Amino acid sequence: EQRAFLWQDGSMIDLGSITGDLGVLGDRSVATSINNCGQIIGTSNSMIAHKGKFLRTNNRSVFWQNGVLQEIDPTIEPQYGAWAYTVNNKGLACYENNK
């Protein structure tokens, strides 16, 4: 398991993860940037065991704001991954997908 956390007012806040393309709740999330408004950008995916092998679901770019986690572009098809890198102070995100 790998989780993104926010350190705020002396406490660690788990930012959570999203359900992956295999219908499994994500157990991996990475925060890559935070802006002056407290908006956080990152990536979420899942690692599952299936028939003795580990399978990773494709990365999904995610956006955290006011305790709410959402996928940046849910229209990306499951076979493609997306990585989020930075968010500016206007809430505009820089991310890429492999489409």
mmCIF file with all atom_site columns, C-alpha atoms in Angstrom:
data_model
loop_
_atom_site.group_PDB
_atom_site.id
_atom_site.type_symbol
_atom_site.label_atom_id
_atom_site.label_alt_id
_atom_site.label_comp_id
_atom_site.label_asym_id
_atom_site.label_entity_id
_atom_site.label_seq_id
_atom_site.pdbx_PDB_ins_code
_atom_site.Cartn_x
_atom_site.Cartn_y
_atom_site.Cartn_z
_atom_site.occupancy
_atom_site.B_iso_or_equiv
_atom_site.pdbx_formal_charge
_atom_site.auth_seq_id
_atom_site.auth_comp_id
_atom_site.auth_asym_id
_atom_site.auth_atom_id
_atom_site.pdbx_PDB_model_num
ATOM 1  C CA . GLU A 1 1  ? 0.000   0.000   0.000   1.00 0.00 ? 1  GLU A CA 1
ATOM 2  C CA . GLN A 1 2  ? 1.179   3.495   -0.822  1.00 0.00 ? 2  GLN A CA 1
ATOM 3  C CA . ARG A 1 3  ? -0.959  6.438   0.270   1.00 0.00 ? 3  ARG A CA 1
ATOM 4  C CA . ALA A 1 4  ? -0.890  10.193  -0.193  1.00 0.00 ? 4  ALA A CA 1
ATOM 5  C CA . PHE A 1 5  ? -1.170  12.231  3.007   1.00 0.00 ? 5  PHE A CA 1
ATOM 6  C CA . LEU A 1 6  ? -1.549  15.902  3.826   1.00 0.00 ? 6  LEU A CA 1
ATOM 7  C CA . TRP A 1 7  ? 0.235   17.200  6.926   1.00 0.00 ? 7  TRP A CA 1
ATOM 8  C CA . GLN A 1 8  ? -2.035  19.922  8.321   1.00 0.00 ? 8  GLN A CA 1
ATOM 9  C CA . ASP A 1 9  ? -2.186  21.503  11.787  1.00 0.00 ? 9  ASP A CA 1
ATOM 10 C CA . GLY A 1 10 ? -0.009  18.744  13.263  1.00 0.00 ? 10 GLY A CA 1
ATOM 11 C CA . SER A 1 11 ? -2.083  15.888  11.838  1.00 0.00 ? 11 SER A CA 1
ATOM 12 C CA . MET A 1 12 ? -1.696  13.523  8.899   1.00 0.00 ? 12 MET A CA 1
ATOM 13 C CA . ILE A 1 13 ? -4.790  13.339  6.684   1.00 0.00 ? 13 ILE A CA 1
ATOM 14 C CA . ASP A 1 14 ? -5.091  10.319  4.373   1.00 0.00 ? 14 ASP A CA 1
ATOM 15 C CA . LEU A 1 15 ? -6.134  11.663  0.973   1.00 0.00 ? 15 LEU A CA 1
ATOM 16 C CA . GLY A 1 16 ? -7.562  8.303   -0.086  1.00 0.00 ? 16 GLY A CA 1
ATOM 17 C CA . SER A 1 17 ? -7.668  6.724   -3.537  1.00 0.00 ? 17 SER A CA 1
ATOM 18 C CA . ILE A 1 18 ? -10.217 5.999   -6.273  1.00 0.00 ? 18 ILE A CA 1
ATOM 19 C CA . THR A 1 19 ? -11.714 2.779   -7.573  1.00 0.00 ? 19 THR A CA 1
ATOM 20 C CA . GLY A 1 20 ? -9.496  1.404   -10.328 1.00 0.00 ? 20 GLY A CA 1
ATOM 21 C CA . ASP A 1 21 ? -10.489 0.135   -13.749 1.00 0.00 ? 21 ASP A CA 1
ATOM 22 C CA . LEU A 1 22 ? -10.814 -3.430  -12.415 1.00 0.00 ? 22 LEU A CA 1
ATOM 23 C CA . GLY A 1 23 ? -13.485 -2.290  -9.953  1.00 0.00 ? 23 GLY A CA 1
ATOM 24 C CA . VAL A 1 24 ? -11.066 -2.564  -7.028  1.00 0.00 ? 24 VAL A CA 1
ATOM 25 C CA . LEU A 1 25 ? -10.688 0.301   -4.567  1.00 0.00 ? 25 LEU A CA 1
ATOM 26 C CA . GLY A 1 26 ? -7.291  1.858   -5.116  1.00 0.00 ? 26 GLY A CA 1
ATOM 27 C CA . ASP A 1 27 ? -4.641  1.068   -2.549  1.00 0.00 ? 27 ASP A CA 1
ATOM 28 C CA . ARG A 1 28 ? -2.014  3.348   -4.010  1.00 0.00 ? 28 ARG A CA 1
ATOM 29 C CA . SER A 1 29 ? -2.027  7.125   -4.286  1.00 0.00 ? 29 SER A CA 1
ATOM 30 C CA . VAL A 1 30 ? 0.672   9.738   -4.777  1.00 0.00 ? 30 VAL A CA 1
ATOM 31 C CA . ALA A 1 31 ? 0.329   13.486  -4.231  1.00 0.00 ? 31 ALA A CA 1
ATOM 32 C CA . THR A 1 32 ? 2.635   15.463  -6.527  1.00 0.00 ? 32 THR A CA 1
ATOM 33 C CA . SER A 1 33 ? 1.647   19.112  -6.047  1.00 0.00 ? 33 SER A CA 1
ATOM 34 C CA . ILE A 1 34 ? -0.345  21.464  -3.802  1.00 0.00 ? 34 ILE A CA 1
ATOM 35 C CA . ASN A 1 35 ? -1.241  25.088  -4.498  1.00 0.00 ? 35 ASN A CA 1
ATOM 36 C CA . ASN A 1 36 ? -1.894  28.096  -2.235  1.00 0.00 ? 36 ASN A CA 1
ATOM 37 C CA . CYS A 1 37 ? -5.632  27.239  -2.139  1.00 0.00 ? 37 CYS A CA 1
ATOM 38 C CA . GLY A 1 38 ? -4.941  23.772  -0.684  1.00 0.00 ? 38 GLY A CA 1
ATOM 39 C CA . GLN A 1 39 ? -5.879  21.965  -3.898  1.00 0.00 ? 39 GLN A CA 1
ATOM 40 C CA . ILE A 1 40 ? -3.792  18.833  -4.381  1.00 0.00 ? 40 ILE A CA 1
ATOM 41 C CA . ILE A 1 41 ? -3.018  16.936  -7.571  1.00 0.00 ? 41 ILE A CA 1
ATOM 42 C CA . GLY A 1 42 ? -1.742  13.377  -7.886  1.00 0.00 ? 42 GLY A CA 1
ATOM 43 C CA . THR A 1 43 ? -2.248  9.856   -9.162  1.00 0.00 ? 43 THR A CA 1
ATOM 44 C CA . SER A 1 44 ? -4.136  6.804   -7.888  1.00 0.00 ? 44 SER A CA 1
ATOM 45 C CA . ASN A 1 45 ? -4.093  3.138   -8.902  1.00 0.00 ? 45 ASN A CA 1
ATOM 46 C CA . SER A 1 46 ? -4.550  -0.363  -7.473  1.00 0.00 ? 46 SER A CA 1
ATOM 47 C CA . MET A 1 47 ? -2.247  -3.343  -7.054  1.00 0.00 ? 47 MET A CA 1
ATOM 48 C CA . ILE A 1 48 ? -4.108  -6.651  -6.801  1.00 0.00 ? 48 ILE A CA 1
ATOM 49 C CA . ALA A 1 49 ? -3.103  -10.293 -6.689  1.00 0.00 ? 49 ALA A CA 1
ATOM 50 C CA . HIS A 1 50 ? -4.646  -12.557 -9.316  1.00 0.00 ? 50 HIS A CA 1
ATOM 51 C CA . LYS A 1 51 ? -3.667  -16.182 -9.886  1.00 0.00 ? 51 LYS A CA 1
ATOM 52 C CA . GLY A 1 52 ? -0.363  -15.734 -8.107  1.00 0.00 ? 52 GLY A CA 1
ATOM 53 C CA . LYS A 1 53 ? 0.605   -12.586 -10.011 1.00 0.00 ? 53 LYS A CA 1
ATOM 54 C CA . PHE A 1 54 ? 0.365   -8.946  -9.067  1.00 0.00 ? 54 PHE A CA 1
ATOM 55 C CA . LEU A 1 55 ? -1.596  -6.742  -11.440 1.00 0.00 ? 55 LEU A CA 1
ATOM 56 C CA . ARG A 1 56 ? -1.535  -2.952  -11.311 1.00 0.00 ? 56 ARG A CA 1
ATOM 57 C CA . THR A 1 57 ? -4.480  -1.011  -12.642 1.00 0.00 ? 57 THR A CA 1
ATOM 58 C CA . ASN A 1 58 ? -3.703  1.953   -14.823 1.00 0.00 ? 58 ASN A CA 1
ATOM 59 C CA . ASN A 1 59 ? -2.848  5.248   -13.176 1.00 0.00 ? 59 ASN A CA 1
ATOM 60 C CA . ARG A 1 60 ? -5.647  7.780   -12.825 1.00 0.00 ? 60 ARG A CA 1
ATOM 61 C CA . SER A 1 61 ? -5.005  11.499  -12.351 1.00 0.00 ? 61 SER A CA 1
ATOM 62 C CA . VAL A 1 62 ? -6.812  12.767  -9.268  1.00 0.00 ? 62 VAL A CA 1
ATOM 63 C CA . PHE A 1 63 ? -7.632  16.114  -7.652  1.00 0.00 ? 63 PHE A CA 1
ATOM 64 C CA . TRP A 1 64 ? -8.251  16.668  -3.941  1.00 0.00 ? 64 TRP A CA 1
ATOM 65 C CA . GLN A 1 65 ? -10.135 19.758  -2.747  1.00 0.00 ? 65 GLN A CA 1
ATOM 66 C CA . ASN A 1 66 ? -11.860 20.403  0.594   1.00 0.00 ? 66 ASN A CA 1
ATOM 67 C CA . GLY A 1 67 ? -11.644 16.715  1.532   1.00 0.00 ? 67 GLY A CA 1
ATOM 68 C CA . VAL A 1 68 ? -13.208 15.528  -1.733  1.00 0.00 ? 68 VAL A CA 1
ATOM 69 C CA . LEU A 1 69 ? -11.301 13.295  -4.151  1.00 0.00 ? 69 LEU A CA 1
ATOM 70 C CA . GLN A 1 70 ? -12.229 13.159  -7.821  1.00 0.00 ? 70 GLN A CA 1
ATOM 71 C CA . GLU A 1 71 ? -10.739 11.768  -10.989 1.00 0.00 ? 71 GLU A CA 1
ATOM 72 C CA . ILE A 1 72 ? -9.554  14.520  -13.326 1.00 0.00 ? 72 ILE A CA 1
ATOM 73 C CA . ASP A 1 73 ? -10.592 12.905  -16.604 1.00 0.00 ? 73 ASP A CA 1
ATOM 74 C CA . PRO A 1 74 ? -12.853 9.868   -16.140 1.00 0.00 ? 74 PRO A CA 1
ATOM 75 C CA . THR A 1 75 ? -13.308 9.632   -19.929 1.00 0.00 ? 75 THR A CA 1
ATOM 76 C CA . ILE A 1 76 ? -9.831  8.114   -20.333 1.00 0.00 ? 76 ILE A CA 1
ATOM 77 C CA . GLU A 1 77 ? -10.336 4.485   -21.321 1.00 0.00 ? 77 GLU A CA 1
ATOM 78 C CA . PRO A 1 78 ? -9.074  1.882   -18.804 1.00 0.00 ? 78 PRO A CA 1
ATOM 79 C CA . GLN A 1 79 ? -6.254  0.631   -21.035 1.00 0.00 ? 79 GLN A CA 1
ATOM 80 C CA . TYR A 1 80 ? -4.667  4.094   -20.908 1.00 0.00 ? 80 TYR A CA 1
ATOM 81 C CA . GLY A 1 81 ? -3.027  5.606   -17.870 1.00 0.00 ? 81 GLY A CA 1
ATOM 82 C CA . ALA A 1 82 ? -2.772  9.199   -16.706 1.00 0.00 ? 82 ALA A CA 1
ATOM 83 C CA . TRP A 1 83 ? -0.266  10.993  -14.488 1.00 0.00 ? 83 TRP A CA 1
ATOM 84 C CA . ALA A 1 84 ? -0.840  14.347  -12.800 1.00 0.00 ? 84 ALA A CA 1
ATOM 85 C CA . TYR A 1 85 ? 2.159   16.545  -12.069 1.00 0.00 ? 85 TYR A CA 1
ATOM 86 C CA . THR A 1 86 ? 1.253   20.033  -10.871 1.00 0.00 ? 86 THR A CA 1
ATOM 87 C CA . VAL A 1 87 ? -1.605  22.403  -10.083 1.00 0.00 ? 87 VAL A CA 1
ATOM 88 C CA . ASN A 1 88 ? -1.345  26.201  -10.193 1.00 0.00 ? 88 ASN A CA 1
ATOM 89 C CA . ASN A 1 89 ? -3.033  28.713  -7.883  1.00 0.00 ? 89 ASN A CA 1
ATOM 90 C CA . LYS A 1 90 ? -6.005  29.013  -10.259 1.00 0.00 ? 90 LYS A CA 1
ATOM 91 C CA . GLY A 1 91 ? -6.682  25.265  -9.988  1.00 0.00 ? 91 GLY A CA 1
ATOM 92 C CA . LEU A 1 92 ? -5.393  24.434  -13.473 1.00 0.00 ? 92 LEU A CA 1
ATOM 93 C CA . ALA A 1 93 ? -3.684  21.047  -13.567 1.00 0.00 ? 93 ALA A CA 1
ATOM 94 C CA . CYS A 1 94 ? -0.910  19.684  -15.724 1.00 0.00 ? 94 CYS A CA 1
ATOM 95 C CA . TYR A 1 95 ? -1.311  15.981  -16.481 1.00 0.00 ? 95 TYR A CA 1
ATOM 96 C CA . GLU A 1 96 ? -0.699  13.525  -19.283 1.00 0.00 ? 96 GLU A CA 1
ATOM 97 C CA . ASN A 1 97 ? -2.378  10.403  -20.553 1.00 0.00 ? 97 ASN A CA 1
ATOM 98 C CA . ASN A 1 98 ? -1.165  7.646   -22.842 1.00 0.00 ? 98 ASN A CA 1
ATOM 99 C CA . LYS A 1 99 ? -3.998  7.811   -25.317 1.00 0.00 ? 99 LYS A CA 1
#
